[in-house]
Amino acid sequence: MLKMAHRFVLSLLASASIAGADGHAQTPPLLDSARVPHVGEGGRADYRRFLLQATPRAFALSENGAWGWASAIEPDLAATEARALGNCAAYGGSNCRIYARDLDVLGPEPAPAPTPPADPLAGGPGWALVPDGRFLWQGPQAARGAYLWAHGRAAGGADSRGSQPQPHARAFNNAGYDVLRLDRDPDRDETAAGAERMRAALAELRARGYARVVAAGQSRGAWDALAALDAPGRADAVIAIAPAAHGPTGSIAHAWALDDLSRVITAARAPTTRVAIATFAGDEYAPDPPGRAAAFARLAPRTGALLLLDRPAGLEGHGAGADWRFTLRYAACLLDFAEGRRATC
C-alpha cells in the first residue's frame, strides 16, 4: 500500500513546475525531493508523502541518513517541530535538524515560499474569496490552475471560515494549482446563498485568467459546488466530498433531502465539466445512501465525466475525506481524473 502510494506521490510531483527567469519550467525547491540531503531514496519517498500533509508540518533529518516528520499537531508549530526532531532521533538520527517547515525549505540552501496576496480577491456580504497562505502560490498567469475549496456548515452555527482545505488539495497545489478558499459567514450561510457565492467565486477566477478552475468542497461546500453545475463552463472539474445540505441524522429536513438532491442533478448543464463525488459509509448527514448513489449516477450524461467513489472500504463517517488513508488512496487519482488522464480509481 505505501509503495503504491509513493508511486502516486512521485507522479504528482513530477509534473509540478513553475516558469523560471529563463522561461524554462522549474520545480519549486520545497517540492524537489532530489534536493533533500543525506537521506536515500526511502527518505525522499517519505518526503514526498510529507508533502501531502496538512500544516503545521516539519521534516527533520540527520547527516547520518535518518529522518522523521510530523504534521498538524494543531495548531502548534513548535510542538510539530519537536515531534519531527524526536521521530528523527528515534530512528537513529544524531544532531537532527529541521529541513522543511510548512512551505519553506530551511537548509542547507534556504528557500522561502512565495507570499500570496494578503487580501481577498473578491467577496461581498457574508463571503470572501481568499488565497490560502498554507499552500504554495504562483498567481493566475504562472499557475497551472485554481483549486477553490468550500468548507462545510458546522453544526450549531460554528464559524468554519479559515479552516484548512482537506489534504487531497495538496496534490493539486503540488502540481501547480493555486489554492483558494470560499469563506462563508455562518450567520448568512443559507443554501441558496452559498450556491450563488460559489458561482460568483468561479466567475472571478475565470475573469482573472486561470487556465483551469476546479471547484471543490466538503459537506455543504460540496453541495454548493454541485449546484454550480447548472450552467456550462463554470469549472473544468468539481470534487464533491460527502455532499450534504440537510443536517445530521434526526433532522426533519432528511425527509426531502433526496428530492432536493434530484433537483440539483436535474439542473446540471455542464457537458465539459468532470465531476468526482466521494460518499462514505456511516455518514450521519447522508440519508438513503443507495438512493443518493443512484441520484449521483444520473450526473453522467449531464457532465463531461463522472467518478463516483461510493462508500469505499475502510473509510467511514462524514469527515472521512480528511483521513490520511483517503489522501494516500485517492489524491493522485482525483488530480488525474480532473485533468482527464483517468476515468476510474
Tab-separated table of C-alpha atoms in Angstrom:
chain	number	residue	atom	x	y	z
A	1	MET	CA	0.000	0.000	0.000
A	2	LEU	CA	2.669	2.514	0.953
A	3	LYS	CA	4.855	1.609	-2.035
A	4	MET	CA	1.903	2.196	-4.335
A	5	ALA	CA	1.115	5.472	-2.558
A	6	HIS	CA	4.704	6.602	-3.007
A	7	ARG	CA	4.481	5.927	-6.734
A	8	PHE	CA	1.313	8.037	-6.851
A	9	VAL	CA	3.019	10.891	-4.989
A	10	LEU	CA	6.045	10.696	-7.271
A	11	SER	CA	3.804	11.038	-10.315
A	12	LEU	CA	2.184	14.105	-8.756
A	13	LEU	CA	5.419	15.905	-8.065
A	14	ALA	CA	6.975	15.083	-11.403
A	15	SER	CA	4.530	17.484	-13.056
A	16	ALA	CA	4.773	20.291	-10.506
A	17	SER	CA	6.765	23.156	-12.001
A	18	ILE	CA	6.873	26.900	-12.438
A	19	ALA	CA	8.457	29.077	-15.079
A	20	GLY	CA	11.892	30.380	-14.106
A	21	ALA	CA	13.562	33.595	-15.222
A	22	ASP	CA	14.842	31.833	-18.336
A	23	GLY	CA	11.332	30.719	-19.267
A	24	HIS	CA	12.021	27.047	-18.541
A	25	ALA	CA	9.928	25.030	-16.107
A	26	GLN	CA	11.477	24.664	-12.676
A	27	THR	CA	10.379	22.562	-9.727
A	28	PRO	CA	9.785	24.711	-6.614
A	29	PRO	CA	12.526	23.961	-4.047
A	30	LEU	CA	10.034	22.655	-1.494
A	31	LEU	CA	8.733	20.056	-3.964
A	32	ASP	CA	12.127	18.925	-5.248
A	33	SER	CA	12.802	15.729	-3.318
A	34	ALA	CA	16.157	15.382	-5.080
A	35	ARG	CA	17.347	18.425	-3.073
A	36	VAL	CA	16.827	16.683	0.259
A	37	PRO	CA	20.355	15.938	1.511
A	38	HIS	CA	21.773	12.912	3.343
A	39	VAL	CA	18.739	10.608	3.015
A	40	GLY	CA	18.425	7.828	0.447
A	41	GLU	CA	15.501	7.035	-1.820
A	42	GLY	CA	13.468	5.765	1.132
A	43	GLY	CA	13.782	9.152	2.829
A	44	ARG	CA	12.956	11.015	-0.374
A	45	ALA	CA	9.885	8.835	-0.906
A	46	ASP	CA	8.765	9.608	2.643
A	47	TYR	CA	9.438	13.301	1.998
A	48	ARG	CA	7.040	13.153	-0.955
A	49	ARG	CA	4.458	11.681	1.395
A	50	PHE	CA	5.186	14.506	3.850
A	51	LEU	CA	4.319	16.992	1.087
A	52	LEU	CA	0.715	15.736	1.130
A	53	GLN	CA	0.280	16.578	4.812
A	54	ALA	CA	-1.628	19.439	6.386
A	55	THR	CA	0.176	22.276	8.142
A	56	PRO	CA	1.711	22.841	10.589
A	57	ARG	CA	4.259	20.311	9.416
A	58	ALA	CA	8.016	19.763	9.717
A	59	PHE	CA	10.532	17.394	8.145
A	60	ALA	CA	13.741	16.692	10.086
A	61	LEU	CA	16.902	14.917	9.001
A	62	SER	CA	20.365	13.975	10.165
A	63	GLU	CA	23.699	13.826	8.377
A	64	ASN	CA	23.840	10.107	9.145
A	65	GLY	CA	20.821	9.498	6.871
A	66	ALA	CA	17.987	9.320	9.402
A	67	TRP	CA	14.840	11.400	9.051
A	68	GLY	CA	11.457	11.953	10.652
A	69	TRP	CA	8.457	14.217	10.200
A	70	ALA	CA	5.275	15.329	11.910
A	71	SER	CA	2.135	17.118	10.799
A	72	ALA	CA	-0.835	19.028	12.171
A	73	ILE	CA	-0.184	18.934	15.902
A	74	GLU	CA	-2.873	21.550	15.843
A	75	PRO	CA	-2.171	24.438	15.920
A	76	ASP	CA	1.271	24.296	17.477
A	77	LEU	CA	4.204	24.553	15.059
A	78	ALA	CA	6.741	24.304	17.879
A	79	ALA	CA	5.206	21.029	19.076
A	80	THR	CA	5.111	19.756	15.497
A	81	GLU	CA	8.810	20.515	15.009
A	82	ALA	CA	9.670	18.899	18.332
A	83	ARG	CA	7.817	15.741	17.282
A	84	ALA	CA	9.621	15.685	13.910
A	85	LEU	CA	13.000	16.029	15.612
A	86	GLY	CA	12.047	13.320	18.108
A	87	ASN	CA	10.985	10.975	15.292
A	88	CYS	CA	14.297	11.581	13.512
A	89	ALA	CA	16.236	10.812	16.688
A	90	ALA	CA	14.124	7.723	17.381
A	91	TYR	CA	15.192	6.294	14.022
A	92	GLY	CA	18.867	6.724	14.835
A	93	GLY	CA	19.471	10.325	13.858
A	94	SER	CA	22.158	12.355	15.594
A	95	ASN	CA	22.058	16.162	15.644
A	96	CYS	CA	18.739	16.123	13.755
A	97	ARG	CA	17.645	19.465	12.313
A	98	ILE	CA	14.587	20.788	10.531
A	99	TYR	CA	14.921	20.694	6.750
A	100	ALA	CA	11.413	21.907	5.774
A	101	ARG	CA	8.811	23.787	7.794
A	102	ASP	CA	5.309	24.251	6.337
A	103	LEU	CA	6.099	25.711	2.877
A	104	ASP	CA	9.699	26.786	3.497
A	105	VAL	CA	12.974	24.947	2.961
A	106	LEU	CA	15.297	25.912	5.821
A	107	GLY	CA	18.537	24.392	4.653
A	108	PRO	CA	21.205	23.770	3.747
A	109	GLU	CA	20.039	26.061	0.920
A	110	PRO	CA	17.160	28.111	2.378
A	111	ALA	CA	14.203	28.698	0.037
A	112	PRO	CA	11.251	30.618	1.498
A	113	ALA	CA	7.906	30.156	-0.230
A	114	PRO	CA	6.303	32.984	-2.255
A	115	THR	CA	3.800	35.093	-0.328
A	116	PRO	CA	0.196	35.031	-1.605
A	117	PRO	CA	-1.954	38.177	-1.694
A	118	ALA	CA	-2.920	39.302	1.785
A	119	ASP	CA	-6.417	40.485	0.855
A	120	PRO	CA	-9.400	38.562	-0.529
A	121	LEU	CA	-9.608	38.517	-4.319
A	122	ALA	CA	-13.353	39.081	-4.221
A	123	GLY	CA	-16.273	38.995	-1.841
A	124	GLY	CA	-19.439	40.567	-0.614
A	125	PRO	CA	-21.826	40.440	2.327
A	126	GLY	CA	-21.266	37.103	4.005
A	127	TRP	CA	-18.443	35.711	1.856
A	128	ALA	CA	-14.863	36.143	0.660
A	129	LEU	CA	-12.595	34.516	-1.927
A	130	VAL	CA	-9.318	34.092	-0.028
A	131	PRO	CA	-5.883	32.876	-1.197
A	132	ASP	CA	-4.834	30.261	1.361
A	133	GLY	CA	-1.354	31.055	2.676
A	134	ARG	CA	-0.825	27.453	3.824
A	135	PHE	CA	-0.310	26.466	0.180
A	136	LEU	CA	2.259	27.442	-2.437
A	137	TRP	CA	1.165	30.438	-4.502
A	138	GLN	CA	2.012	31.338	-8.104
A	139	GLY	CA	-0.721	33.655	-9.384
A	140	PRO	CA	-3.109	33.349	-12.346
A	141	GLN	CA	-0.534	33.657	-15.116
A	142	ALA	CA	2.008	31.160	-13.758
A	143	ALA	CA	-0.262	28.645	-12.011
A	144	ARG	CA	-1.483	25.503	-13.686
A	145	GLY	CA	-4.952	26.358	-12.448
A	146	ALA	CA	-7.027	27.399	-9.458
A	147	TYR	CA	-8.400	24.983	-6.869
A	148	LEU	CA	-11.322	26.551	-4.988
A	149	TRP	CA	-12.230	24.951	-1.638
A	150	ALA	CA	-15.587	25.493	0.088
A	151	HIS	CA	-15.910	24.405	3.720
A	152	GLY	CA	-18.913	22.716	5.281
A	153	ARG	CA	-21.509	24.340	7.506
A	154	ALA	CA	-20.639	23.352	11.051
A	155	ALA	CA	-23.295	22.132	13.457
A	156	GLY	CA	-24.508	24.735	15.921
A	157	GLY	CA	-23.505	27.650	13.721
A	158	ALA	CA	-19.762	27.419	14.434
A	159	ASP	CA	-17.600	29.590	12.197
A	160	SER	CA	-15.655	27.487	9.660
A	161	ARG	CA	-14.003	30.424	7.907
A	162	GLY	CA	-10.259	29.938	7.655
A	163	SER	CA	-10.440	26.166	8.116
A	164	GLN	CA	-7.767	24.292	6.205
A	165	PRO	CA	-8.802	22.516	2.985
A	166	GLN	CA	-8.642	18.748	3.140
A	167	PRO	CA	-5.204	17.208	2.465
A	168	HIS	CA	-6.066	15.925	-1.021
A	169	ALA	CA	-5.890	19.594	-2.072
A	170	ARG	CA	-2.105	19.287	-1.589
A	171	ALA	CA	-1.982	17.044	-4.658
A	172	PHE	CA	-3.371	19.891	-6.765
A	173	ASN	CA	-1.154	22.504	-5.130
A	174	ASN	CA	1.958	20.335	-5.543
A	175	ALA	CA	1.064	20.000	-9.224
A	176	GLY	CA	0.948	23.781	-9.675
A	177	TYR	CA	-2.577	24.891	-8.721
A	178	ASP	CA	-3.188	27.928	-6.519
A	179	VAL	CA	-5.483	27.040	-3.609
A	180	LEU	CA	-8.179	29.493	-2.567
A	181	ARG	CA	-10.971	29.268	-0.003
A	182	LEU	CA	-14.578	30.307	-0.329
A	183	ASP	CA	-15.159	31.505	3.237
A	184	ARG	CA	-18.797	31.991	4.311
A	185	ASP	CA	-20.244	33.763	7.335
A	186	PRO	CA	-22.286	31.155	9.260
A	187	ASP	CA	-24.918	33.762	10.100
A	188	ARG	CA	-25.612	34.326	6.381
A	189	ASP	CA	-24.951	30.863	5.021
A	190	GLU	CA	-28.275	29.720	3.648
A	191	THR	CA	-28.103	27.016	0.983
A	192	ALA	CA	-29.267	29.130	-1.953
A	193	ALA	CA	-26.892	31.944	-0.980
A	194	GLY	CA	-23.974	29.526	-0.720
A	195	ALA	CA	-24.555	28.222	-4.232
A	196	GLU	CA	-24.746	31.744	-5.622
A	197	ARG	CA	-21.479	32.666	-3.909
A	198	MET	CA	-19.832	29.600	-5.425
A	199	ARG	CA	-20.947	30.763	-8.876
A	200	ALA	CA	-19.596	34.266	-8.228
A	201	ALA	CA	-16.235	32.963	-6.976
A	202	LEU	CA	-15.818	30.706	-10.013
A	203	ALA	CA	-16.624	33.613	-12.329
A	204	GLU	CA	-13.978	35.712	-10.573
A	205	LEU	CA	-11.323	33.030	-11.054
A	206	ARG	CA	-12.222	32.761	-14.744
A	207	ALA	CA	-12.029	36.538	-15.109
A	208	ARG	CA	-8.566	36.588	-13.526
A	209	GLY	CA	-7.279	34.287	-16.246
A	210	TYR	CA	-6.653	30.941	-14.563
A	211	ALA	CA	-6.079	28.297	-17.238
A	212	ARG	CA	-8.130	25.715	-15.335
A	213	VAL	CA	-10.611	26.058	-12.486
A	214	VAL	CA	-11.533	23.280	-10.043
A	215	ALA	CA	-14.470	23.711	-7.649
A	216	ALA	CA	-14.151	21.523	-4.559
A	217	GLY	CA	-15.705	21.258	-1.140
A	218	GLN	CA	-16.877	19.152	1.752
A	219	SER	CA	-20.459	18.738	3.012
A	220	ARG	CA	-22.359	21.986	2.266
A	221	GLY	CA	-19.377	23.276	0.311
A	222	ALA	CA	-19.561	20.174	-1.889
A	223	TRP	CA	-23.309	20.680	-2.311
A	224	ASP	CA	-22.658	24.259	-3.452
A	225	ALA	CA	-20.081	23.034	-5.982
A	226	LEU	CA	-22.622	20.589	-7.431
A	227	ALA	CA	-25.247	23.351	-7.581
A	228	ALA	CA	-22.843	25.406	-9.724
A	229	LEU	CA	-23.134	22.764	-12.457
A	230	ASP	CA	-26.364	24.429	-13.627
A	231	ALA	CA	-24.540	26.288	-16.423
A	232	PRO	CA	-21.679	25.178	-18.673
A	233	GLY	CA	-18.108	26.352	-18.318
A	234	ARG	CA	-18.071	27.487	-14.700
A	235	ALA	CA	-15.488	24.880	-13.696
A	236	ASP	CA	-13.321	22.383	-15.522
A	237	ALA	CA	-13.791	19.919	-12.668
A	238	VAL	CA	-15.839	19.546	-9.484
A	239	ILE	CA	-14.690	17.492	-6.493
A	240	ALA	CA	-17.537	16.969	-4.042
A	241	ILE	CA	-16.585	15.257	-0.770
A	242	ALA	CA	-19.541	13.990	1.301
A	243	PRO	CA	-22.029	16.499	-0.194
A	244	ALA	CA	-24.857	17.373	2.187
A	245	ALA	CA	-27.242	20.214	2.997
A	246	HIS	CA	-29.892	18.799	5.334
A	247	GLY	CA	-28.342	18.326	8.741
A	248	PRO	CA	-27.422	15.159	10.681
A	249	THR	CA	-29.498	12.098	11.436
A	250	GLY	CA	-32.724	13.102	13.145
A	251	SER	CA	-33.146	16.316	11.169
A	252	ILE	CA	-36.640	16.828	9.796
A	253	ALA	CA	-35.007	18.029	6.571
A	254	HIS	CA	-33.907	14.466	5.782
A	255	ALA	CA	-37.463	13.841	4.560
A	256	TRP	CA	-36.850	15.978	1.476
A	257	ALA	CA	-33.071	15.609	1.143
A	258	LEU	CA	-33.197	13.158	-1.762
A	259	ASP	CA	-35.744	15.294	-3.627
A	260	ASP	CA	-33.515	18.350	-3.255
A	261	LEU	CA	-30.517	16.376	-4.493
A	262	SER	CA	-32.507	15.219	-7.503
A	263	ARG	CA	-33.327	18.833	-8.322
A	264	VAL	CA	-29.643	19.802	-8.187
A	265	ILE	CA	-28.768	16.936	-10.510
A	266	THR	CA	-31.630	17.626	-12.924
A	267	ALA	CA	-30.481	21.248	-13.181
A	268	ALA	CA	-26.929	20.252	-14.186
A	269	ARG	CA	-25.892	21.561	-17.614
A	270	ALA	CA	-22.114	21.111	-17.672
A	271	PRO	CA	-21.147	18.992	-20.689
A	272	THR	CA	-17.390	19.604	-20.342
A	273	THR	CA	-17.033	19.522	-16.529
A	274	ARG	CA	-15.534	16.412	-14.960
A	275	VAL	CA	-17.250	15.574	-11.663
A	276	ALA	CA	-15.829	13.441	-8.828
A	277	ILE	CA	-18.022	12.620	-5.816
A	278	ALA	CA	-16.979	10.765	-2.663
A	279	THR	CA	-19.503	9.368	-0.180
A	280	PHE	CA	-18.793	7.376	2.980
A	281	ALA	CA	-20.456	4.642	4.998
A	282	GLY	CA	-21.786	5.735	8.360
A	283	ASP	CA	-22.282	9.353	7.261
A	284	GLU	CA	-24.933	10.825	9.549
A	285	TYR	CA	-25.524	13.649	7.058
A	286	ALA	CA	-26.353	11.273	4.190
A	287	PRO	CA	-29.822	9.686	4.366
A	288	ASP	CA	-30.572	6.782	1.998
A	289	PRO	CA	-27.044	6.059	0.689
A	290	PRO	CA	-28.227	3.745	-2.138
A	291	GLY	CA	-30.758	6.352	-3.265
A	292	ARG	CA	-28.087	9.052	-3.229
A	293	ALA	CA	-25.705	6.860	-5.232
A	294	ALA	CA	-28.397	6.297	-7.857
A	295	ALA	CA	-29.098	10.034	-7.979
A	296	PHE	CA	-25.403	10.913	-8.367
A	297	ALA	CA	-25.109	8.387	-11.209
A	298	ARG	CA	-27.628	10.451	-13.181
A	299	LEU	CA	-24.997	13.188	-13.481
A	300	ALA	CA	-23.054	11.093	-16.003
A	301	PRO	CA	-24.905	12.231	-19.161
A	302	ARG	CA	-25.159	15.817	-17.879
A	303	THR	CA	-21.418	16.340	-17.346
A	304	GLY	CA	-18.144	15.640	-19.136
A	305	ALA	CA	-17.328	12.617	-16.954
A	306	LEU	CA	-18.391	11.208	-13.590
A	307	LEU	CA	-16.267	9.491	-10.966
A	308	LEU	CA	-18.332	8.182	-8.031
A	309	LEU	CA	-16.368	6.889	-5.037
A	310	ASP	CA	-19.373	5.361	-3.310
A	311	ARG	CA	-18.632	4.281	0.272
A	312	PRO	CA	-15.072	2.991	-0.267
A	313	ALA	CA	-13.913	0.295	2.128
A	314	GLY	CA	-12.140	1.351	5.310
A	315	LEU	CA	-13.350	4.961	5.300
A	316	GLU	CA	-16.330	5.903	7.455
A	317	GLY	CA	-18.145	8.989	8.641
A	318	HIS	CA	-18.895	12.448	7.332
A	319	GLY	CA	-15.307	13.622	7.779
A	320	ALA	CA	-13.595	10.641	6.129
A	321	GLY	CA	-12.335	12.813	3.278
A	322	ALA	CA	-9.794	14.282	5.723
A	323	ASP	CA	-8.496	10.821	6.680
A	324	TRP	CA	-4.854	10.161	5.651
A	325	ARG	CA	-5.988	6.912	4.051
A	326	PHE	CA	-8.297	8.833	1.721
A	327	THR	CA	-5.429	11.143	0.793
A	328	LEU	CA	-2.975	8.332	0.022
A	329	ARG	CA	-5.561	6.287	-1.840
A	330	TYR	CA	-7.263	8.961	-3.892
A	331	ALA	CA	-5.403	12.304	-4.022
A	332	ALA	CA	-3.358	11.426	-7.117
A	333	CYS	CA	-6.380	9.852	-8.782
A	334	LEU	CA	-8.540	12.932	-8.206
A	335	LEU	CA	-5.908	15.106	-9.867
A	336	ASP	CA	-5.582	12.693	-12.782
A	337	PHE	CA	-9.353	12.472	-13.165
A	338	ALA	CA	-9.826	16.248	-13.029
A	339	GLU	CA	-7.283	16.664	-15.828
A	340	GLY	CA	-8.694	13.891	-17.987
A	341	ARG	CA	-5.973	11.263	-17.571
A	342	ARG	CA	-8.048	8.730	-15.667
A	343	ALA	CA	-11.618	7.506	-15.769
A	344	THR	CA	-11.682	5.404	-12.602
A	345	CYS	CA	-9.778	4.980	-9.339
